[in-house]
XYZ file of C-alpha atoms in Angstrom:
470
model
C 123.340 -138.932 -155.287
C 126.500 -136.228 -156.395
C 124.572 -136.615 -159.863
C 120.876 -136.454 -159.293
C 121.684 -133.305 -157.226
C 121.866 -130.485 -159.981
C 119.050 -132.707 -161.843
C 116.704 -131.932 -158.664
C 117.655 -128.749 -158.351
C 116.591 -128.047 -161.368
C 113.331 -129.801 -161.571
C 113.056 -128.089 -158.342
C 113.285 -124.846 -159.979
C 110.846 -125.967 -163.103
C 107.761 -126.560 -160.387
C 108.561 -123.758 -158.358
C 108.453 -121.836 -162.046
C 104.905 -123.934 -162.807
C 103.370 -122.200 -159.401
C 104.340 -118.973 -160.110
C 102.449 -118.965 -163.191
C 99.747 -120.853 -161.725
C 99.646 -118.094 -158.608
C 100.150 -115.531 -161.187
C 96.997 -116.389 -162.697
C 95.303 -116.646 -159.322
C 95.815 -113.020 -158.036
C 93.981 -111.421 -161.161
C 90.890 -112.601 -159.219
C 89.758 -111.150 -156.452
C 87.871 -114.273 -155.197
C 90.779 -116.481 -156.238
C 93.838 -113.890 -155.247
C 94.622 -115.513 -151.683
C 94.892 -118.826 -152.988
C 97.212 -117.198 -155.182
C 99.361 -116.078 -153.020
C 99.400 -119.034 -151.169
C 100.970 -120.725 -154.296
C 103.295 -117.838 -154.913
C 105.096 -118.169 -151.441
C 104.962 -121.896 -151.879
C 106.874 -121.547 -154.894
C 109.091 -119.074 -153.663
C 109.618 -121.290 -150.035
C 110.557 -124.305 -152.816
C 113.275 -122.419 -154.538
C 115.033 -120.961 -151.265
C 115.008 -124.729 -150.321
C 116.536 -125.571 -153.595
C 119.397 -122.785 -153.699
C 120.353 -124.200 -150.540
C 120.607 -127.638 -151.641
C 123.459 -126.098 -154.087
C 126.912 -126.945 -153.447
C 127.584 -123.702 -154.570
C 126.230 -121.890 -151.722
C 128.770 -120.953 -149.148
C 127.563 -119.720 -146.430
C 123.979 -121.616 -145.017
C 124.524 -119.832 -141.485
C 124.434 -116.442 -142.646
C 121.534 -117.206 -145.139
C 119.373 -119.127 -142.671
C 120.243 -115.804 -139.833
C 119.155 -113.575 -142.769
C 115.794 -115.256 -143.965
C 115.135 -115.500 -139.750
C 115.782 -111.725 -139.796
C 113.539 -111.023 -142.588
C 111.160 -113.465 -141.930
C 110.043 -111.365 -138.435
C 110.487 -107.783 -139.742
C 107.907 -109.160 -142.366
C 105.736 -110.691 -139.582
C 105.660 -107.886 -137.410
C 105.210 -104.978 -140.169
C 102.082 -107.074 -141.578
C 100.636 -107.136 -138.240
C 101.211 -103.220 -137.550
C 100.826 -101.666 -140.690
C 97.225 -100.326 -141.489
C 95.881 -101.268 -144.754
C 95.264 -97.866 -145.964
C 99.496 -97.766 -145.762
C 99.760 -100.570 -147.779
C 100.766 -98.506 -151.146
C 103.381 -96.901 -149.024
C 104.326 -100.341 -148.229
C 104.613 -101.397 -151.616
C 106.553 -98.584 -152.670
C 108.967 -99.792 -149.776
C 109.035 -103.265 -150.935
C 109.916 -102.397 -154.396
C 112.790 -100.387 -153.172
C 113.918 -102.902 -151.001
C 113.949 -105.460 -153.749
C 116.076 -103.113 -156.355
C 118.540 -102.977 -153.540
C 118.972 -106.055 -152.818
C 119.499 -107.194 -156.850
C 122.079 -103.695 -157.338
C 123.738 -105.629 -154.255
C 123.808 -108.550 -155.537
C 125.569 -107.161 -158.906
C 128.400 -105.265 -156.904
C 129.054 -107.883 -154.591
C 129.671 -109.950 -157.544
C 131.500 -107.485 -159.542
C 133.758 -106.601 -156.413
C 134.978 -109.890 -156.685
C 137.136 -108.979 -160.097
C 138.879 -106.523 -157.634
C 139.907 -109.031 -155.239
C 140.865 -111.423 -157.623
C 142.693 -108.904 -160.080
C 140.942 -110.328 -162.829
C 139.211 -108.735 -165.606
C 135.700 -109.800 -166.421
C 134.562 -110.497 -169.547
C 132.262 -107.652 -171.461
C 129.075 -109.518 -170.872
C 129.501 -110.302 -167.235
C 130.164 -106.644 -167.573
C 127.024 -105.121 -168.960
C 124.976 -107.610 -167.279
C 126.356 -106.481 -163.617
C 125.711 -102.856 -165.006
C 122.602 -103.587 -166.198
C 121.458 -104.728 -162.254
C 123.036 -101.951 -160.904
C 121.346 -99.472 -163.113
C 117.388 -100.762 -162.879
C 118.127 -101.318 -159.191
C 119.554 -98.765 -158.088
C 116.687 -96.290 -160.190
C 114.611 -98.352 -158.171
C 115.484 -98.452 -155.033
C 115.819 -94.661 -154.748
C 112.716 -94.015 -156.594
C 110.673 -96.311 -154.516
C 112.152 -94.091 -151.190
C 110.843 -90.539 -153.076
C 107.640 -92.179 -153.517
C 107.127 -93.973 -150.675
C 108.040 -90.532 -148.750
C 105.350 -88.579 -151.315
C 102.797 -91.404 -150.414
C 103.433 -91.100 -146.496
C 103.373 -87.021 -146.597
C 107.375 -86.671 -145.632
C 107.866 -84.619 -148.903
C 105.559 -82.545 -150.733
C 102.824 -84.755 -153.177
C 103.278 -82.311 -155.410
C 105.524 -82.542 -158.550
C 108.954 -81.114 -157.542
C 110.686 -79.649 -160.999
C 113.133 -77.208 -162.061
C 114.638 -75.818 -165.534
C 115.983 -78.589 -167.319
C 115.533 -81.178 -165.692
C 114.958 -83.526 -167.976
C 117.941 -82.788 -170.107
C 119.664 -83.018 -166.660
C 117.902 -86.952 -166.273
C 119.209 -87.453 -169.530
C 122.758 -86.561 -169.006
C 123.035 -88.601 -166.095
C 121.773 -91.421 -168.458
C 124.105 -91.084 -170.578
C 126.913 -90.678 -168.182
C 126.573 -94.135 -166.597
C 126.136 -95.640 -169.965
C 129.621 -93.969 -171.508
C 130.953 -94.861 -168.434
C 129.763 -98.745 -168.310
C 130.833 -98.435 -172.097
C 134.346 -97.450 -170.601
C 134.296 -100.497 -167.999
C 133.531 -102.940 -170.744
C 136.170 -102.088 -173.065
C 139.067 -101.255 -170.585
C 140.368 -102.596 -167.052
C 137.802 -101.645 -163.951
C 138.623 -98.937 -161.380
C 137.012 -99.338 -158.149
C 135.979 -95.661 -158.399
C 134.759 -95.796 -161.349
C 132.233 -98.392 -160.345
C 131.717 -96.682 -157.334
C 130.687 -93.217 -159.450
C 128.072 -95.125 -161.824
C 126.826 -96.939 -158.908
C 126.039 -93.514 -157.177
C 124.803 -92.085 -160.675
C 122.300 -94.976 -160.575
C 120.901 -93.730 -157.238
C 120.589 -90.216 -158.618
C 118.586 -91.022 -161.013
C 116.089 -92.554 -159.523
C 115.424 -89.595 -157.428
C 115.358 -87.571 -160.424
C 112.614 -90.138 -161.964
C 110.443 -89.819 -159.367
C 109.864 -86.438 -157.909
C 108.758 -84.532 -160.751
C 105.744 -86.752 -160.874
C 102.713 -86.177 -158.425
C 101.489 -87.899 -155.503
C 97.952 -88.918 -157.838
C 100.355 -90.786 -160.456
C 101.829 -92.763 -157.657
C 99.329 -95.899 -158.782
C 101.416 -95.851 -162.017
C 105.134 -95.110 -160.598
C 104.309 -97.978 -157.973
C 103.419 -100.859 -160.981
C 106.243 -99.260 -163.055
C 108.541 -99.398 -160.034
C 107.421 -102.888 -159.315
C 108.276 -104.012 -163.160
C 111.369 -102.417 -162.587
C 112.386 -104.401 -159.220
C 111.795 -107.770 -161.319
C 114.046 -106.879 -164.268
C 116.357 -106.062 -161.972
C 115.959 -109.603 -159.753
C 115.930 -111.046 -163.568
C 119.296 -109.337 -164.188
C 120.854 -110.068 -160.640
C 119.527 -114.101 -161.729
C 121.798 -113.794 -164.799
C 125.307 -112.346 -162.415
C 124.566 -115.348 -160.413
C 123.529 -118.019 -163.433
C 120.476 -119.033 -161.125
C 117.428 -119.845 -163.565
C 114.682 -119.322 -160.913
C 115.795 -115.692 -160.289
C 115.511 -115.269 -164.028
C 112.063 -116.669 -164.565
C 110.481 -114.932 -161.045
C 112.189 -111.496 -161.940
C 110.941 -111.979 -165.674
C 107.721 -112.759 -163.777
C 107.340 -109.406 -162.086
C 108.858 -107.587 -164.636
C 105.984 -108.716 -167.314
C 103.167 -108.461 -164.939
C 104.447 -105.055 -163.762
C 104.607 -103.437 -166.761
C 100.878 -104.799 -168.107
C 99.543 -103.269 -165.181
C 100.923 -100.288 -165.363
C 99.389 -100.090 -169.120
C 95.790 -100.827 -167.861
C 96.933 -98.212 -165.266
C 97.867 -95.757 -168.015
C 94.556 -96.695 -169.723
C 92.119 -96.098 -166.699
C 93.419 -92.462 -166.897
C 93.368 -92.227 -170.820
C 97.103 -90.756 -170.488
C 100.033 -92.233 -171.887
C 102.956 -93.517 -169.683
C 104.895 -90.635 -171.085
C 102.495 -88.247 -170.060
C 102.282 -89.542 -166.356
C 106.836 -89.431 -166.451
C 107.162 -86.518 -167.888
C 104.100 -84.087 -167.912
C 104.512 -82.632 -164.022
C 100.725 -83.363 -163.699
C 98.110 -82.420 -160.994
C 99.406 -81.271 -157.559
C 99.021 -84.852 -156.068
C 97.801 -82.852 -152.658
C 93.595 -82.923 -153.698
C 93.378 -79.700 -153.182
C 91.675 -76.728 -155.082
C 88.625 -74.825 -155.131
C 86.808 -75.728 -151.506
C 84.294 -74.022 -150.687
C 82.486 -74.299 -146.738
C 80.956 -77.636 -146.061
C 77.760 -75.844 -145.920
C 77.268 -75.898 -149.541
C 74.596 -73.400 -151.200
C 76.665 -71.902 -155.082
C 79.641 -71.023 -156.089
C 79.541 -68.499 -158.912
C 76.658 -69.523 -160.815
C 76.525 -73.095 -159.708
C 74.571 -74.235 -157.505
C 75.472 -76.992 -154.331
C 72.140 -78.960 -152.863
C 72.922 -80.439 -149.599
C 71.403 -83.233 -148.191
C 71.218 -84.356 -144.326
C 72.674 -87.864 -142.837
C 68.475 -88.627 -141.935
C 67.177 -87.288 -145.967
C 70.247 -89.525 -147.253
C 69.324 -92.596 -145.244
C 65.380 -92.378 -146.462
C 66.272 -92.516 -149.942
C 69.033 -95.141 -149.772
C 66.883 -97.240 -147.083
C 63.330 -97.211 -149.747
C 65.927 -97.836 -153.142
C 65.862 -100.729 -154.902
C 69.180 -100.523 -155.724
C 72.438 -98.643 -154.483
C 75.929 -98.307 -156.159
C 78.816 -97.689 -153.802
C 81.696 -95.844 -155.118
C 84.492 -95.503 -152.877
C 87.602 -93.274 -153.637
C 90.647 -91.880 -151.797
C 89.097 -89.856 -149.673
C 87.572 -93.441 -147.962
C 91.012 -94.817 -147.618
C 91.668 -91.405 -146.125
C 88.715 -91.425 -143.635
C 89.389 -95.805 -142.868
C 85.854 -95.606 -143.891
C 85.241 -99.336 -144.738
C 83.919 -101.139 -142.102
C 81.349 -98.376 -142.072
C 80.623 -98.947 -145.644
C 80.574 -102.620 -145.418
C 78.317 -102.199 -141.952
C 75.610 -99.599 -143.966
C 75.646 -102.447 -147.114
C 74.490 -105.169 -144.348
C 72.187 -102.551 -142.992
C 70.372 -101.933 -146.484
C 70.855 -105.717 -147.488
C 68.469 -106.399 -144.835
C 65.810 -104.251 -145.890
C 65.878 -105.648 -149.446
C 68.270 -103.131 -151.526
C 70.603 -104.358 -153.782
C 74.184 -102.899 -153.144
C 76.711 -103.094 -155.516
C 80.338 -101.547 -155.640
C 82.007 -99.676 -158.524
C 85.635 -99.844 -158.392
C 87.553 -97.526 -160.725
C 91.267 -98.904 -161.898
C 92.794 -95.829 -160.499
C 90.863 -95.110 -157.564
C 93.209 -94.873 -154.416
C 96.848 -94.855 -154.192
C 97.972 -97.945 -155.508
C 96.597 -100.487 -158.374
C 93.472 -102.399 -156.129
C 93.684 -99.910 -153.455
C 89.619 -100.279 -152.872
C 89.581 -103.626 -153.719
C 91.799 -104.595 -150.866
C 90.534 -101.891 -148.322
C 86.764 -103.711 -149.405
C 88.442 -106.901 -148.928
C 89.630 -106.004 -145.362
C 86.021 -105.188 -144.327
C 84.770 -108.512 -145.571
C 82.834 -106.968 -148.478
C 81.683 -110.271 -150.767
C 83.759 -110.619 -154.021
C 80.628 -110.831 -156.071
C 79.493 -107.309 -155.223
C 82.684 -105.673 -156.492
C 82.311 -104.672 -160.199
C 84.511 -103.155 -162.439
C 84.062 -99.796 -164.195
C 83.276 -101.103 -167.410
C 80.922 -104.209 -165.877
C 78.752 -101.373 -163.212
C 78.530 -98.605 -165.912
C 75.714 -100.003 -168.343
C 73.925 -100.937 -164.939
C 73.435 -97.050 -163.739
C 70.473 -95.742 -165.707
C 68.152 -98.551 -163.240
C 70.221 -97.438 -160.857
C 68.158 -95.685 -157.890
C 70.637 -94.527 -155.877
C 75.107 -93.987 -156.322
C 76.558 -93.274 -153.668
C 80.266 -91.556 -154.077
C 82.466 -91.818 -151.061
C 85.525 -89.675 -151.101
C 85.928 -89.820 -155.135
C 86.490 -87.169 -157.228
C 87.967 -87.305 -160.367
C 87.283 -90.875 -161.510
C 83.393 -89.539 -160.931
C 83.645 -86.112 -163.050
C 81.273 -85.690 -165.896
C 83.644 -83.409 -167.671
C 85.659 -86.506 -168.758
C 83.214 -87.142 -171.229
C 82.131 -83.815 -172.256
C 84.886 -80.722 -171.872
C 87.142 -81.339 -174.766
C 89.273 -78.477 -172.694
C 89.366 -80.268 -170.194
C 92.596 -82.146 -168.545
C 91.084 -85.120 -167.649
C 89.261 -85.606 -170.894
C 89.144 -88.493 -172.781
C 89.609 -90.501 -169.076
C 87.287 -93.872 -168.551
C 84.889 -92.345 -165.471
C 82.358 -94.498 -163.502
C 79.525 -93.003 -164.693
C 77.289 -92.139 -161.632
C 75.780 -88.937 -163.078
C 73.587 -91.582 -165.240
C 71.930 -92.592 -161.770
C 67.947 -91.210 -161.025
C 70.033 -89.723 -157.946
C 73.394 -88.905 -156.719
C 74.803 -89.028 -153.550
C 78.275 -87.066 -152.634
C 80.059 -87.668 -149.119
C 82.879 -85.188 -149.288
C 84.128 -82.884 -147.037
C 83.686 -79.871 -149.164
C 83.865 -79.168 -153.453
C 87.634 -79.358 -153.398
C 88.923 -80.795 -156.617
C 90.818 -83.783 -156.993
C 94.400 -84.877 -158.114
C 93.714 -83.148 -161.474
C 93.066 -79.821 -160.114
C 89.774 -80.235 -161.990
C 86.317 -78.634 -160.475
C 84.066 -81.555 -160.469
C 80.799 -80.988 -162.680
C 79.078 -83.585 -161.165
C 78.897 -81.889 -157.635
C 76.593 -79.094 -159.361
C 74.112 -81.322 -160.979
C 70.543 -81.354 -160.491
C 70.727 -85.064 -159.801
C 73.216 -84.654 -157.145
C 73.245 -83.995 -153.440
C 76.345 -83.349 -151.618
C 76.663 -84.770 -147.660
C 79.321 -82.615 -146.157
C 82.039 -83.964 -143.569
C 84.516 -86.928 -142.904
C 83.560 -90.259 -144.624
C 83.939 -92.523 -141.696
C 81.286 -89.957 -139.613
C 78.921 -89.424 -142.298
C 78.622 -93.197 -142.881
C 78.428 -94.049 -139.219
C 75.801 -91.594 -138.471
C 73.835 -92.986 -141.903
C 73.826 -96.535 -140.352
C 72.218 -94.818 -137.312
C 69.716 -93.364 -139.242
C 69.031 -96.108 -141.878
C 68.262 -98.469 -139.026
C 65.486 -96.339 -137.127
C 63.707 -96.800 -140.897
């Protein structure tokens, strides 16, 4: 039995591995992404069974009193947290998991100070290594979690030199893990790179906008697996390795399609200061009319309900400002509503749309919206021109014709959905204020486009009203 233990540990660890992939493969569906994650915490509730099956595990009381704890601060913050929070929760979760892998590493570098041995130079760099990704991200997950839930500005926060600043304090933890390596360990000089670590990640994170926080969160996410991946190598546990390598891989590829959907590099997004993350810019009163030379047609909740209601086909496009407004059980309510009277309804989801990768996929998903009527930018945009009717709901940027045309432009170059190739246009809004780019949308002005001033969730509501007197 004393031999076959390790063995099923270890096979243990090989099918919790299989499901991960398996569950991995899963969530990149969004008909298949539940079963996914069922697989995913089966896997995950496998390994945890397994660890504790190791000899080498001490203490089974305090474990068992810490998954308990966990277990119902994670029941009770799924139950109360709204699902247009969930990117702030994400944010938190990422932090919470660099903390608990730069934990991991000093607990198990402490131990050298008890013991007054030295370590050798790759238990070294890889406890460094842990400390340094998870501390970055445990403190950058905080500053964006707090730009996400309005407690600090959305906009990016510089000052001169900042970056050389960033890159100093690079360089100072990695002369001084350099120094740890080659000579005896001081407790404060642990101590010191540990708190450079946590530095840093502030510094990461606020010079980049509230908009970008889609891409922070994935790259924040990659980061919390490499450093579970690096806190599995301090502790020689194989299934800590292969789930943080895991996250850290997935992570990172979305954070390039991220990067993509917004035609900017991952550079760009660190480093550039972009946008003012707040949405705000040129407004202008709800009651439309021109601005300069351009001119704003308006359109009333009953006009708008007439010519979605006697469409053949509509094209939803929701954006932030739904999330915003908790619009989508209104949405999903006006989509029955026109499904009856024989329109087809489809919905264009943009990769960056929201606050988080698949914001509108899982605020749809909430309201029961089917799978099959959720396309993706690239699948809905050939589909437009016999389009009747696309209707934008608090999106801005992803929807801006100057994309594709203003070479001076900031967002240029950027994949849009492509609604101004619809016979008509539909805007809810509250009024022209430009998006995250601080870009005046040329779609707003065209002669295709009405504009149907006020919050989302009212406009919507009072549309459902309307479409069902038809």
């Amino acid at each position: 039995m004393s031999d076959f233990l390790p063995t099923g540990i270890q096979l243990s660890y090989l099918v919790a591995a299989s499901l991960f992939f398996v569950g991995l493969k899963r969530l990149g569906s969004p008909a298949t992404a539940r079963q996914g994650n069922r697989l995913a915490s089966i896997a995950m509730l496998l390994a945890i069974v397994a660890t504790l099956l190791d000899r080498q595990v001490l203490n089974h009381q305090m474990i068992l009193v810490g998954i308990a704890i966990g277990s119902v601060i994670g029941a009770i913050t799924a139950q109360k947290v709204a699902m247009t929070s969930m990117p702030q929760l994400v944010g938190l979760f990422n932090g919470l998991g660099g903390a608990a892998s730069a934990l991991v590493a000093m607990a198990e570098f402490w131990h050298y100070f008890d013991l007054t041995a030295e370590p050798n130079a790759g238990s070294t760099i890889t406890v460094m290594l842990g400390v340094l990704i998870g501390g970055v991200t445990f403190t950058g997950s905080l500053i964006a979690f707090a730009k996400l839930q309005g407690l600090i500005s959305g906009s990016p926060i510089t000052f001169p030199l900042q970056q050389p600043f960033n890159a100093a304090l690079l360089a100072s933890f990695l002369i001084g893990s350099g120094y740890l390596v080659a000579t005896s360990p001081t407790p404060s000089l642990f101590l010191g790179l540990v708190a450079i670590s946590l530095v840093l990640g502030i510094m990461f994170v606020i010079p980049i906008g509230g908009g970008d926080m889609p891409v922070v969160i994935s790259l924040l996410n990659s980061f919390s697996g490499l450093a579970a991946s690096a806190a599995g190598f301090v502790v020689m546990n194989n299934m800590l390795i292969i789930a943080g390598a895991l996250v850290g891989a997935s992570g990172i590829i979305l954070t390039v399609i991220m990067c993509k959907g917004m035609n900017r590099s991952l550079a760009n997004v660190l480093f550039a200061a972009f946008g003012t993350g707040e949405g705000g810019g040129t407004a202008t009163a709800a009651g439309g009319g021109s601005q300069g030379d351009k001119v704003v047609r308006n359109i009333d909740p009953e006009e708008c309900a007439m010519m979605l209601g006697y469409a053949r086909s509509v094209v939803i496009v929701p954006g932030y400002g739904m999330a915003v407004a908790q619009a989508q059980h209104s949405i999903r309510e006006l989509a029955d509503q026109l499904d009856k009277m024989g329109v087809e309804v489809k919905y264009a989801i943009h990769p960056v749309a929201g606050r988080m990768p698949g914001h509108m996929n899982v605020l749809l998903a909430e309201a029961n919206v089917p799978y099959d009527a959720l396309y993706d930018m690239d699948d809905i945009n050939p589909q437009f021109e016999e389009t009747d009717v696309a209707l934008v709901i608090g999106a801005n940027d992803v929807v801006n014709p100057s994309a594709e045309s203003q070479k001076d432009s900031p967002i240029y170059g950027m994949p849009i959905i492509q609604v101004d190739r619809a016979k008509h246009a539909i805007v809810i809004k509250r009024s022209l204020s430009t998006g995250f780019a601080g870009v005046d949308n040329e779609l707003f002005y065209r002669d295709k486009t009405m504009m149907l001033f006020g919050s989302a969730k009212d406009m919507v509501s009072k549309l459902v009203a309307e479409v069902k007197q038809l």
